[in-house]
PDB file of C-alpha atoms in Angstrom:
ATOM      1  CA  MET A   1     106.089  59.479  59.505  1.00  0.00           C
ATOM      2  CA  PRO A   2     106.625  55.821  58.363  1.00  0.00           C
ATOM      3  CA  VAL A   3     104.739  52.971  59.547  1.00  0.00           C
ATOM      4  CA  ALA A   4     106.885  51.227  62.236  1.00  0.00           C
ATOM      5  CA  LEU A   5     107.137  47.996  61.071  1.00  0.00           C
ATOM      6  CA  GLY A   6     107.388  44.251  63.546  1.00  0.00           C
ATOM      7  CA  LEU A   7     108.098  40.682  62.553  1.00  0.00           C
ATOM      8  CA  GLY A   8     106.707  37.905  64.428  1.00  0.00           C
ATOM      9  CA  LEU A   9     109.189  35.315  65.903  1.00  0.00           C
ATOM     10  CA  PRO A  10     110.370  31.702  64.857  1.00  0.00           C
ATOM     11  CA  GLN A  11     108.044  29.290  67.422  1.00  0.00           C
ATOM     12  CA  MET A  12     106.684  26.724  64.750  1.00  0.00           C
ATOM     13  CA  LYS A  13     107.997  23.259  64.337  1.00  0.00           C
ATOM     14  CA  GLN A  14     110.614  23.639  61.656  1.00  0.00           C
ATOM     15  CA  TYR A  15     112.513  26.177  63.464  1.00  0.00           C
ATOM     16  CA  ASP A  16     115.504  25.085  66.447  1.00  0.00           C
ATOM     17  CA  ILE A  17     114.278  27.564  69.140  1.00  0.00           C
ATOM     18  CA  GLY A  18     117.224  27.361  71.028  1.00  0.00           C
ATOM     19  CA  ARG A  19     119.060  28.805  68.119  1.00  0.00           C
ATOM     20  CA  ASP A  20     116.830  30.010  65.353  1.00  0.00           C
ATOM     21  CA  VAL A  21     115.167  32.710  67.881  1.00  0.00           C
ATOM     22  CA  ALA A  22     118.499  34.894  69.055  1.00  0.00           C
ATOM     23  CA  VAL A  23     119.454  34.826  65.039  1.00  0.00           C
ATOM     24  CA  VAL A  24     116.428  36.007  63.839  1.00  0.00           C
ATOM     25  CA  ALA A  25     115.528  38.591  66.552  1.00  0.00           C
ATOM     26  CA  ARG A  26     119.452  40.290  66.401  1.00  0.00           C
ATOM     27  CA  ALA A  27     119.034  40.001  62.172  1.00  0.00           C
ATOM     28  CA  ALA A  28     115.400  41.507  62.411  1.00  0.00           C
ATOM     29  CA  GLU A  29     116.589  44.518  64.868  1.00  0.00           C
ATOM     30  CA  ALA A  30     119.662  44.810  62.368  1.00  0.00           C
ATOM     31  CA  ALA A  31     117.546  45.064  59.075  1.00  0.00           C
ATOM     32  CA  GLY A  32     115.389  47.776  60.717  1.00  0.00           C
ATOM     33  CA  TYR A  33     112.171  46.511  62.337  1.00  0.00           C
ATOM     34  CA  GLU A  34     111.118  47.852  65.457  1.00  0.00           C
ATOM     35  CA  SER A  35     109.409  45.044  67.302  1.00  0.00           C
ATOM     36  CA  LEU A  36     109.287  41.861  67.848  1.00  0.00           C
ATOM     37  CA  TRP A  37     106.244  39.355  68.279  1.00  0.00           C
ATOM     38  CA  VAL A  38     104.982  36.196  69.653  1.00  0.00           C
ATOM     39  CA  PHE A  39     101.691  34.607  69.308  1.00  0.00           C
ATOM     40  CA  GLU A  40     100.090  31.319  71.531  1.00  0.00           C
ATOM     41  CA  ARG A  41      98.984  27.778  70.748  1.00  0.00           C
ATOM     42  CA  VAL A  42      99.233  25.311  73.392  1.00  0.00           C
ATOM     43  CA  LEU A  43      98.114  21.835  71.548  1.00  0.00           C
ATOM     44  CA  PHE A  44      97.152  20.484  68.306  1.00  0.00           C
ATOM     45  CA  PRO A  45      93.774  18.408  68.188  1.00  0.00           C
ATOM     46  CA  GLU A  46      93.138  15.128  66.631  1.00  0.00           C
ATOM     47  CA  PRO A  47      90.223  15.005  65.688  1.00  0.00           C
ATOM     48  CA  ALA A  48      89.816  18.973  66.556  1.00  0.00           C
ATOM     49  CA  ALA A  49      86.352  19.419  68.344  1.00  0.00           C
ATOM     50  CA  GLN A  50      85.976  22.656  66.019  1.00  0.00           C
ATOM     51  CA  GLY A  51      87.410  24.284  62.691  1.00  0.00           C
ATOM     52  CA  LEU A  52      90.438  26.955  62.914  1.00  0.00           C
ATOM     53  CA  TYR A  53      88.932  29.894  64.746  1.00  0.00           C
ATOM     54  CA  GLY A  54      86.091  28.364  65.653  1.00  0.00           C
ATOM     55  CA  ILE A  55      84.748  27.849  61.749  1.00  0.00           C
ATOM     56  CA  PRO A  56      83.395  24.430  61.239  1.00  0.00           C
ATOM     57  CA  GLY A  57      85.084  22.433  58.984  1.00  0.00           C
ATOM     58  CA  LEU A  58      88.428  24.495  58.363  1.00  0.00           C
ATOM     59  CA  ALA A  59      91.258  22.606  59.523  1.00  0.00           C
ATOM     60  CA  TRP A  60      94.345  23.693  61.349  1.00  0.00           C
ATOM     61  CA  PRO A  61      97.148  24.232  59.777  1.00  0.00           C
ATOM     62  CA  ASP A  62      99.805  21.666  59.552  1.00  0.00           C
ATOM     63  CA  HIS A  63     102.578  24.783  61.548  1.00  0.00           C
ATOM     64  CA  TYR A  64     100.330  24.554  64.380  1.00  0.00           C
ATOM     65  CA  ARG A  65     101.676  21.339  65.278  1.00  0.00           C
ATOM     66  CA  SER A  66     104.227  22.722  67.447  1.00  0.00           C
ATOM     67  CA  VAL A  67     104.303  26.437  68.729  1.00  0.00           C
ATOM     68  CA  ALA A  68     107.254  26.959  70.927  1.00  0.00           C
ATOM     69  CA  ASP A  69     105.877  28.803  74.441  1.00  0.00           C
ATOM     70  CA  PRO A  70     105.392  32.517  73.619  1.00  0.00           C
ATOM     71  CA  LEU A  71     106.983  34.123  76.307  1.00  0.00           C
ATOM     72  CA  ILE A  72     109.870  31.686  76.560  1.00  0.00           C
ATOM     73  CA  THR A  73     110.389  32.981  72.739  1.00  0.00           C
ATOM     74  CA  LEU A  74     110.407  36.386  73.948  1.00  0.00           C
ATOM     75  CA  THR A  75     112.632  35.926  76.812  1.00  0.00           C
ATOM     76  CA  LEU A  76     115.132  34.762  74.279  1.00  0.00           C
ATOM     77  CA  ALA A  77     114.877  37.260  71.646  1.00  0.00           C
ATOM     78  CA  ALA A  78     114.876  39.786  74.425  1.00  0.00           C
ATOM     79  CA  ALA A  79     118.292  38.438  75.257  1.00  0.00           C
ATOM     80  CA  ALA A  80     119.829  39.001  72.020  1.00  0.00           C
ATOM     81  CA  THR A  81     118.372  42.373  71.299  1.00  0.00           C
ATOM     82  CA  GLU A  82     118.654  46.155  72.545  1.00  0.00           C
ATOM     83  CA  ARG A  83     116.304  48.272  70.867  1.00  0.00           C
ATOM     84  CA  ALA A  84     113.131  46.287  69.519  1.00  0.00           C
ATOM     85  CA  ARG A  85     110.056  45.902  71.199  1.00  0.00           C
ATOM     86  CA  LEU A  86     108.526  42.799  72.270  1.00  0.00           C
ATOM     87  CA  GLY A  87     104.857  41.947  71.955  1.00  0.00           C
ATOM     88  CA  THR A  88     102.185  39.083  72.344  1.00  0.00           C
ATOM     89  CA  SER A  89      99.950  38.587  69.841  1.00  0.00           C
ATOM     90  CA  VAL A  90      98.095  37.887  71.576  1.00  0.00           C
ATOM     91  CA  LEU A  91      98.436  35.870  74.727  1.00  0.00           C
ATOM     92  CA  VAL A  92      95.043  33.665  75.719  1.00  0.00           C
ATOM     93  CA  ALA A  93      94.130  35.339  79.275  1.00  0.00           C
ATOM     94  CA  PRO A  94      91.998  32.251  79.937  1.00  0.00           C
ATOM     95  CA  LEU A  95      94.863  29.761  79.442  1.00  0.00           C
ATOM     96  CA  HIS A  96      97.262  31.572  82.289  1.00  0.00           C
ATOM     97  CA  VAL A  97      96.379  31.904  86.063  1.00  0.00           C
ATOM     98  CA  PRO A  98      95.837  36.069  85.884  1.00  0.00           C
ATOM     99  CA  PHE A  99      98.655  36.698  89.338  1.00  0.00           C
ATOM    100  CA  GLN A 100     101.478  34.695  87.704  1.00  0.00           C
ATOM    101  CA  LEU A 101     101.175  35.753  84.309  1.00  0.00           C
ATOM    102  CA  ALA A 102     101.036  39.464  85.451  1.00  0.00           C
ATOM    103  CA  ARG A 103     104.467  38.897  87.210  1.00  0.00           C
ATOM    104  CA  SER A 104     106.175  36.987  84.398  1.00  0.00           C
ATOM    105  CA  LEU A 105     105.136  39.783  82.247  1.00  0.00           C
ATOM    106  CA  ALA A 106     106.792  41.961  84.726  1.00  0.00           C
ATOM    107  CA  SER A 107     109.864  40.706  85.162  1.00  0.00           C
ATOM    108  CA  LEU A 108     110.515  40.165  81.281  1.00  0.00           C
ATOM    109  CA  ASP A 109     109.815  44.533  80.941  1.00  0.00           C
ATOM    110  CA  ALA A 110     112.122  44.512  83.736  1.00  0.00           C
ATOM    111  CA  ALA A 111     114.625  42.031  82.247  1.00  0.00           C
ATOM    112  CA  SER A 112     114.600  44.011  78.783  1.00  0.00           C
ATOM    113  CA  GLY A 113     114.602  47.461  80.091  1.00  0.00           C
ATOM    114  CA  GLY A 114     110.929  48.526  78.969  1.00  0.00           C
ATOM    115  CA  ARG A 115     110.045  46.936  75.874  1.00  0.00           C
ATOM    116  CA  VAL A 116     107.298  44.765  76.401  1.00  0.00           C
ATOM    117  CA  ILE A 117     103.713  45.022  74.676  1.00  0.00           C
ATOM    118  CA  ALA A 118     101.325  42.981  76.314  1.00  0.00           C
ATOM    119  CA  GLY A 119      99.094  41.775  73.736  1.00  0.00           C
ATOM    120  CA  LEU A 120      96.295  40.086  75.633  1.00  0.00           C
ATOM    121  CA  GLY A 121      92.988  37.934  74.249  1.00  0.00           C
ATOM    122  CA  THR A 122      90.305  35.143  74.648  1.00  0.00           C
ATOM    123  CA  GLY A 123      91.132  33.154  72.358  1.00  0.00           C
ATOM    124  CA  TRP A 124      88.342  30.666  70.594  1.00  0.00           C
ATOM    125  CA  SER A 125      89.533  27.295  70.781  1.00  0.00           C
ATOM    126  CA  LEU A 126      87.385  24.628  72.774  1.00  0.00           C
ATOM    127  CA  ASP A 127      90.314  21.818  73.260  1.00  0.00           C
ATOM    128  CA  GLU A 128      92.806  24.731  74.495  1.00  0.00           C
ATOM    129  CA  TYR A 129      90.240  25.735  76.728  1.00  0.00           C
ATOM    130  CA  ALA A 130      89.811  22.102  77.930  1.00  0.00           C
ATOM    131  CA  ALA A 131      93.248  21.331  78.323  1.00  0.00           C
ATOM    132  CA  ALA A 132      94.453  24.161  80.152  1.00  0.00           C
ATOM    133  CA  SER A 133      92.418  26.998  80.651  1.00  0.00           C
ATOM    134  CA  VAL A 134      91.331  28.243  84.442  1.00  0.00           C
ATOM    135  CA  ALA A 135      87.703  28.828  83.911  1.00  0.00           C
ATOM    136  CA  PRO A 136      84.834  27.687  81.062  1.00  0.00           C
ATOM    137  CA  PHE A 137      85.385  28.908  77.913  1.00  0.00           C
ATOM    138  CA  GLU A 138      81.608  30.599  78.917  1.00  0.00           C
ATOM    139  CA  LYS A 139      83.367  32.890  81.170  1.00  0.00           C
ATOM    140  CA  ARG A 140      86.371  34.253  78.815  1.00  0.00           C
ATOM    141  CA  GLY A 141      85.693  37.978  78.437  1.00  0.00           C
ATOM    142  CA  ALA A 142      85.291  37.661  82.652  1.00  0.00           C
ATOM    143  CA  VAL A 143      88.913  36.303  82.825  1.00  0.00           C
ATOM    144  CA  LEU A 144      90.339  38.813  80.651  1.00  0.00           C
ATOM    145  CA  ASP A 145      88.916  41.433  82.730  1.00  0.00           C
ATOM    146  CA  GLU A 146      90.032  40.032  85.983  1.00  0.00           C
ATOM    147  CA  LEU A 147      93.702  39.575  84.395  1.00  0.00           C
ATOM    148  CA  LEU A 148      93.443  43.179  83.328  1.00  0.00           C
ATOM    149  CA  ASP A 149      92.484  44.314  86.852  1.00  0.00           C
ATOM    150  CA  VAL A 150      95.409  41.947  88.207  1.00  0.00           C
ATOM    151  CA  CYS A 151      98.024  43.433  86.083  1.00  0.00           C
ATOM    152  CA  GLU A 152      96.960  46.364  87.426  1.00  0.00           C
ATOM    153  CA  ALA A 153      97.459  45.640  90.952  1.00  0.00           C
ATOM    154  CA  VAL A 154     100.713  44.212  90.457  1.00  0.00           C
ATOM    155  CA  TRP A 155     102.297  46.258  88.183  1.00  0.00           C
ATOM    156  CA  GLY A 156     101.579  49.470  90.521  1.00  0.00           C
ATOM    157  CA  PRO A 157     102.749  50.465  93.889  1.00  0.00           C
ATOM    158  CA  ASP A 158     103.262  47.987  96.942  1.00  0.00           C
ATOM    159  CA  PRO A 159     101.687  47.159  98.844  1.00  0.00           C
ATOM    160  CA  VAL A 160      99.687  45.227  95.965  1.00  0.00           C
ATOM    161  CA  SER A 161      96.295  43.661  96.817  1.00  0.00           C
ATOM    162  CA  TYR A 162      93.302  42.146  95.347  1.00  0.00           C
ATOM    163  CA  LYS A 163      90.687  39.950  95.559  1.00  0.00           C
ATOM    164  CA  GLY A 164      88.702  38.592  92.306  1.00  0.00           C
ATOM    165  CA  ASN A 165      86.807  35.362  91.459  1.00  0.00           C
ATOM    166  CA  LEU A 166      89.764  33.897  90.356  1.00  0.00           C
ATOM    167  CA  THR A 167      92.321  35.694  92.456  1.00  0.00           C
ATOM    168  CA  THR A 168      93.367  36.899  95.922  1.00  0.00           C
ATOM    169  CA  ILE A 169      96.171  38.645  96.984  1.00  0.00           C
ATOM    170  CA  ALA A 170      96.442  39.664 100.277  1.00  0.00           C
ATOM    171  CA  PRO A 171      98.309  42.664 100.960  1.00  0.00           C
ATOM    172  CA  SER A 172     102.375  42.263  99.560  1.00  0.00           C
ATOM    173  CA  GLU A 173     104.944  43.102  98.026  1.00  0.00           C
ATOM    174  CA  VAL A 174     105.307  42.001  94.595  1.00  0.00           C
ATOM    175  CA  GLY A 175     108.239  42.440  92.439  1.00  0.00           C
ATOM    176  CA  PRO A 176     110.160  43.219  90.319  1.00  0.00           C
ATOM    177  CA  LYS A 177     108.077  46.217  88.652  1.00  0.00           C
ATOM    178  CA  PRO A 178     108.229  46.493  85.364  1.00  0.00           C
ATOM    179  CA  ALA A 179     110.808  49.530  84.116  1.00  0.00           C
ATOM    180  CA  ARG A 180     107.383  51.586  82.717  1.00  0.00           C
ATOM    181  CA  PRO A 181     103.489  50.816  82.671  1.00  0.00           C
ATOM    182  CA  ILE A 182     103.144  47.973  80.543  1.00  0.00           C
ATOM    183  CA  PRO A 183     101.497  48.903  77.505  1.00  0.00           C
ATOM    184  CA  VAL A 184      97.998  46.415  77.022  1.00  0.00           C
ATOM    185  CA  TYR A 185      96.757  45.904  73.539  1.00  0.00           C
ATOM    186  CA  LEU A 186      93.388  44.146  73.045  1.00  0.00           C
ATOM    187  CA  PRO A 187      91.579  42.716  70.382  1.00  0.00           C
ATOM    188  CA  ALA A 188      87.532  44.177  69.474  1.00  0.00           C
ATOM    189  CA  ASN A 189      85.618  41.196  67.893  1.00  0.00           C
ATOM    190  CA  SER A 190      82.555  42.043  69.145  1.00  0.00           C
ATOM    191  CA  PRO A 191      80.629  45.261  70.311  1.00  0.00           C
ATOM    192  CA  ARG A 192      81.338  43.861  74.132  1.00  0.00           C
ATOM    193  CA  ALA A 193      85.503  43.851  72.960  1.00  0.00           C
ATOM    194  CA  THR A 194      85.334  47.100  71.424  1.00  0.00           C
ATOM    195  CA  ARG A 195      84.372  49.112  74.263  1.00  0.00           C
ATOM    196  CA  ARG A 196      86.912  47.268  76.653  1.00  0.00           C
ATOM    197  CA  LEU A 197      89.406  48.098  74.390  1.00  0.00           C
ATOM    198  CA  VAL A 198      88.326  51.752  74.266  1.00  0.00           C
ATOM    199  CA  ASP A 199      87.442  52.107  78.162  1.00  0.00           C
ATOM    200  CA  ARG A 200      90.926  49.627  79.156  1.00  0.00           C
ATOM    201  CA  ALA A 201      93.735  49.263  76.704  1.00  0.00           C
ATOM    202  CA  ASP A 202      96.389  51.367  75.485  1.00  0.00           C
ATOM    203  CA  GLY A 203      95.939  50.131  71.887  1.00  0.00           C
ATOM    204  CA  TRP A 204      94.340  47.698  69.622  1.00  0.00           C
ATOM    205  CA  MET A 205      95.543  44.764  68.005  1.00  0.00           C
ATOM    206  CA  PRO A 206      93.280  44.299  64.530  1.00  0.00           C
ATOM    207  CA  VAL A 207      93.737  40.981  62.169  1.00  0.00           C
ATOM    208  CA  ALA A 208      95.010  42.719  58.756  1.00  0.00           C
ATOM    209  CA  MET A 209      92.845  41.453  55.910  1.00  0.00           C
ATOM    210  CA  GLY A 210      92.307  44.032  53.343  1.00  0.00           C
ATOM    211  CA  ALA A 211      92.907  47.608  53.590  1.00  0.00           C
ATOM    212  CA  THR A 212      89.054  48.457  53.192  1.00  0.00           C
ATOM    213  CA  GLN A 213      88.154  46.562  55.868  1.00  0.00           C
ATOM    214  CA  LEU A 214      90.898  47.312  58.537  1.00  0.00           C
ATOM    215  CA  SER A 215      90.215  51.573  57.870  1.00  0.00           C
ATOM    216  CA  GLU A 216      86.331  50.770  58.196  1.00  0.00           C
ATOM    217  CA  GLN A 217      87.039  49.086  61.349  1.00  0.00           C
ATOM    218  CA  TRP A 218      89.554  51.716  62.432  1.00  0.00           C
ATOM    219  CA  GLN A 219      86.837  54.179  62.024  1.00  0.00           C
ATOM    220  CA  ARG A 220      84.479  52.136  64.006  1.00  0.00           C
ATOM    221  CA  VAL A 221      86.664  52.351  67.167  1.00  0.00           C
ATOM    222  CA  ARG A 222      88.154  55.795  66.928  1.00  0.00           C
ATOM    223  CA  ASP A 223      84.404  56.745  66.795  1.00  0.00           C
ATOM    224  CA  LEU A 224      83.326  54.622  69.689  1.00  0.00           C
ATOM    225  CA  ALA A 225      86.606  56.306  71.747  1.00  0.00           C
ATOM    226  CA  ALA A 226      84.889  59.536  70.852  1.00  0.00           C
ATOM    227  CA  GLU A 227      81.027  58.617  71.992  1.00  0.00           C
ATOM    228  CA  ARG A 228      82.402  57.172  75.661  1.00  0.00           C
ATOM    229  CA  GLY A 229      84.957  60.023  76.133  1.00  0.00           C
ATOM    230  CA  ARG A 230      88.452  58.488  75.678  1.00  0.00           C
ATOM    231  CA  THR A 231      90.853  61.085  75.236  1.00  0.00           C
ATOM    232  CA  ARG A 232      94.033  59.270  75.347  1.00  0.00           C
ATOM    233  CA  ALA A 233      95.950  58.144  72.432  1.00  0.00           C
ATOM    234  CA  LEU A 234      94.991  54.685  71.371  1.00  0.00           C
ATOM    235  CA  GLY A 235      97.583  52.476  69.793  1.00  0.00           C
ATOM    236  CA  VAL A 236      97.418  50.483  66.991  1.00  0.00           C
ATOM    237  CA  CYS A 237      99.296  47.272  65.973  1.00  0.00           C
ATOM    238  CA  ALA A 238      98.007  44.997  63.167  1.00  0.00           C
ATOM    239  CA  ARG A 239      98.688  41.851  62.509  1.00  0.00           C
ATOM    240  CA  ALA A 240      99.292  40.721  58.905  1.00  0.00           C
ATOM    241  CA  ASN A 241      99.572  36.524  58.722  1.00  0.00           C
ATOM    242  CA  ALA A 242     101.598  36.309  55.408  1.00  0.00           C
ATOM    243  CA  ARG A 243     101.935  33.888  53.188  1.00  0.00           C
ATOM    244  CA  TYR A 244     105.325  33.924  50.894  1.00  0.00           C
ATOM    245  CA  SER A 245     105.584  32.050  47.712  1.00  0.00           C
ATOM    246  CA  ALA A 246     109.072  32.857  45.822  1.00  0.00           C
ATOM    247  CA  ALA A 247     106.672  33.511  42.611  1.00  0.00           C
ATOM    248  CA  ALA A 248     103.789  35.752  42.165  1.00  0.00           C
ATOM    249  CA  VAL A 249     100.509  34.403  42.889  1.00  0.00           C
ATOM    250  CA  PRO A 250      98.229  35.225  40.267  1.00  0.00           C
ATOM    251  CA  GLY A 251      94.645  36.681  40.259  1.00  0.00           C
ATOM    252  CA  ALA A 252      92.421  39.549  41.125  1.00  0.00           C
ATOM    253  CA  GLY A 253      91.120  37.522  44.009  1.00  0.00           C
ATOM    254  CA  ARG A 254      94.659  37.055  46.005  1.00  0.00           C
ATOM    255  CA  ARG A 255      94.573  37.038  49.899  1.00  0.00           C
ATOM    256  CA  PRO A 256      96.039  40.169  51.016  1.00  0.00           C
ATOM    257  CA  PHE A 257      99.853  39.397  52.468  1.00  0.00           C
ATOM    258  CA  HIS A 258      99.557  36.155  50.011  1.00  0.00           C
ATOM    259  CA  GLY A 259     102.430  36.453  47.237  1.00  0.00           C
ATOM    260  CA  ASN A 260     105.944  37.050  46.973  1.00  0.00           C
ATOM    261  CA  ALA A 261     107.576  39.845  48.232  1.00  0.00           C
ATOM    262  CA  ALA A 262     106.667  42.220  46.087  1.00  0.00           C
ATOM    263  CA  GLN A 263     103.215  41.480  46.412  1.00  0.00           C
ATOM    264  CA  ILE A 264     103.662  42.136  49.888  1.00  0.00           C
ATOM    265  CA  VAL A 265     105.036  44.944  50.453  1.00  0.00           C
ATOM    266  CA  GLU A 266     102.118  46.128  47.567  1.00  0.00           C
ATOM    267  CA  ASP A 267      99.848  45.473  50.441  1.00  0.00           C
ATOM    268  CA  LEU A 268     101.548  46.956  53.211  1.00  0.00           C
ATOM    269  CA  VAL A 269     101.153  50.112  51.176  1.00  0.00           C
ATOM    270  CA  ALA A 270      98.044  49.924  50.701  1.00  0.00           C
ATOM    271  CA  HIS A 271      97.207  49.028  55.018  1.00  0.00           C
ATOM    272  CA  ALA A 272      99.775  51.830  55.642  1.00  0.00           C
ATOM    273  CA  ALA A 273      97.731  54.378  53.741  1.00  0.00           C
ATOM    274  CA  THR A 274      94.918  53.593  56.822  1.00  0.00           C
ATOM    275  CA  GLY A 275      96.861  54.930  58.598  1.00  0.00           C
ATOM    276  CA  VAL A 276      97.674  52.680  61.423  1.00  0.00           C
ATOM    277  CA  PRO A 277     100.701  53.452  63.313  1.00  0.00           C
ATOM    278  CA  GLU A 278     102.126  50.005  63.164  1.00  0.00           C
ATOM    279  CA  ILE A 279     102.168  46.814  61.252  1.00  0.00           C
ATOM    280  CA  MET A 280     103.260  43.392  62.474  1.00  0.00           C
ATOM    281  CA  LEU A 281     104.342  40.846  59.934  1.00  0.00           C
ATOM    282  CA  ASP A 282     104.177  36.986  60.296  1.00  0.00           C
ATOM    283  CA  LEU A 283     106.188  35.502  57.883  1.00  0.00           C
ATOM    284  CA  GLN A 284     106.979  31.773  59.481  1.00  0.00           C
ATOM    285  CA  GLY A 285     104.383  29.532  58.104  1.00  0.00           C
ATOM    286  CA  THR A 286     105.818  28.963  55.128  1.00  0.00           C
ATOM    287  CA  LEU A 287     109.110  29.329  55.324  1.00  0.00           C
ATOM    288  CA  ARG A 288     111.434  26.533  55.857  1.00  0.00           C
ATOM    289  CA  ASP A 289     113.712  27.711  58.252  1.00  0.00           C
ATOM    290  CA  ALA A 290     115.421  30.404  60.049  1.00  0.00           C
ATOM    291  CA  SER A 291     117.905  31.307  57.624  1.00  0.00           C
ATOM    292  CA  GLU A 292     115.050  32.230  54.643  1.00  0.00           C
ATOM    293  CA  LEU A 293     112.865  33.447  57.369  1.00  0.00           C
ATOM    294  CA  VAL A 294     115.824  36.338  57.993  1.00  0.00           C
ATOM    295  CA  ASP A 295     116.379  36.789  53.534  1.00  0.00           C
ATOM    296  CA  VAL A 296     112.798  37.134  52.813  1.00  0.00           C
ATOM    297  CA  ALA A 297     112.065  39.574  56.004  1.00  0.00           C
ATOM    298  CA  THR A 298     115.391  41.531  55.316  1.00  0.00           C
ATOM    299  CA  GLU A 299     114.118  41.651  51.460  1.00  0.00           C
ATOM    300  CA  VAL A 300     110.353  42.855  52.405  1.00  0.00           C
ATOM    301  CA  TYR A 301     111.456  45.744  55.176  1.00  0.00           C
ATOM    302  CA  GLU A 302     114.123  47.283  52.331  1.00  0.00           C
ATOM    303  CA  ALA A 303     111.457  46.733  49.513  1.00  0.00           C
ATOM    304  CA  ALA A 304     108.384  48.475  52.041  1.00  0.00           C
ATOM    305  CA  ARG A 305     110.624  51.513  53.339  1.00  0.00           C
ATOM    306  CA  ALA A 306     112.169  51.904  49.803  1.00  0.00           C
ATOM    307  CA  ALA A 307     108.237  51.764  48.771  1.00  0.00           C
ATOM    308  CA  GLY A 308     107.556  54.740  51.022  1.00  0.00           C
ATOM    309  CA  VAL A 309     105.988  52.817  54.191  1.00  0.00           C
TER     310      VAL A 309
END
């Protein structure tokens, strides 16, 4: 069975969000992409308290200087499409009030006819936490756990009630309800996060940084699921952060998904062979505008399908 392919929507500073999100979303759905995705960055610190992804000395990329709000971006895409699933990869849970985020996701799912995938994580930027978080960085895991509890309550039957450290919901009617149970996808970047994934989530959101690495990670997740007695299927959507170039990138040490369309397809073939059911490709960072994003995304999709992905 072919791997489902998703595409990252335009959110960065080179795009006209009001025009380009709908244009790219419609074109991606028409090309055959089965899902559309957003990510979250809320600010660009100068100077940053820490390097990119928390790695000392690693500079933040310039295209992070302006990133459109993920839920507004998904709402624009929902209004422009009919079939494509609408995913977050990922929302940084502690940057949101749990009750409000649960309601927003439910409303978007209801409006889109049941197409939302809630990818949630804990983030890494100390500067973002200082500006926008509902709890200190050290409590990020606990905030994510409470968000999962609140979503379960809010998306479930009325009357809704909940009492946690951040959230108190008196017995209430809370609507609209999602069109169907919203799948929740989580990363698994530590033993505790992997246990949370196996015990509580519908799917896993790894970063595709090499087919061998992805295959090993996927096997560890499956082994833990078996160890903890999970019986229901666990979905997977691997994020492929691409850097497109018109010319081929030379060298045996080329990073996965860095290169021209043929090289990106080569990497899609390799990662699809790991058995993960879905790969989302985020091409937006190194492209000039929506027209180029549509052209490259369409070329990659057609070549990937021709290659058997």
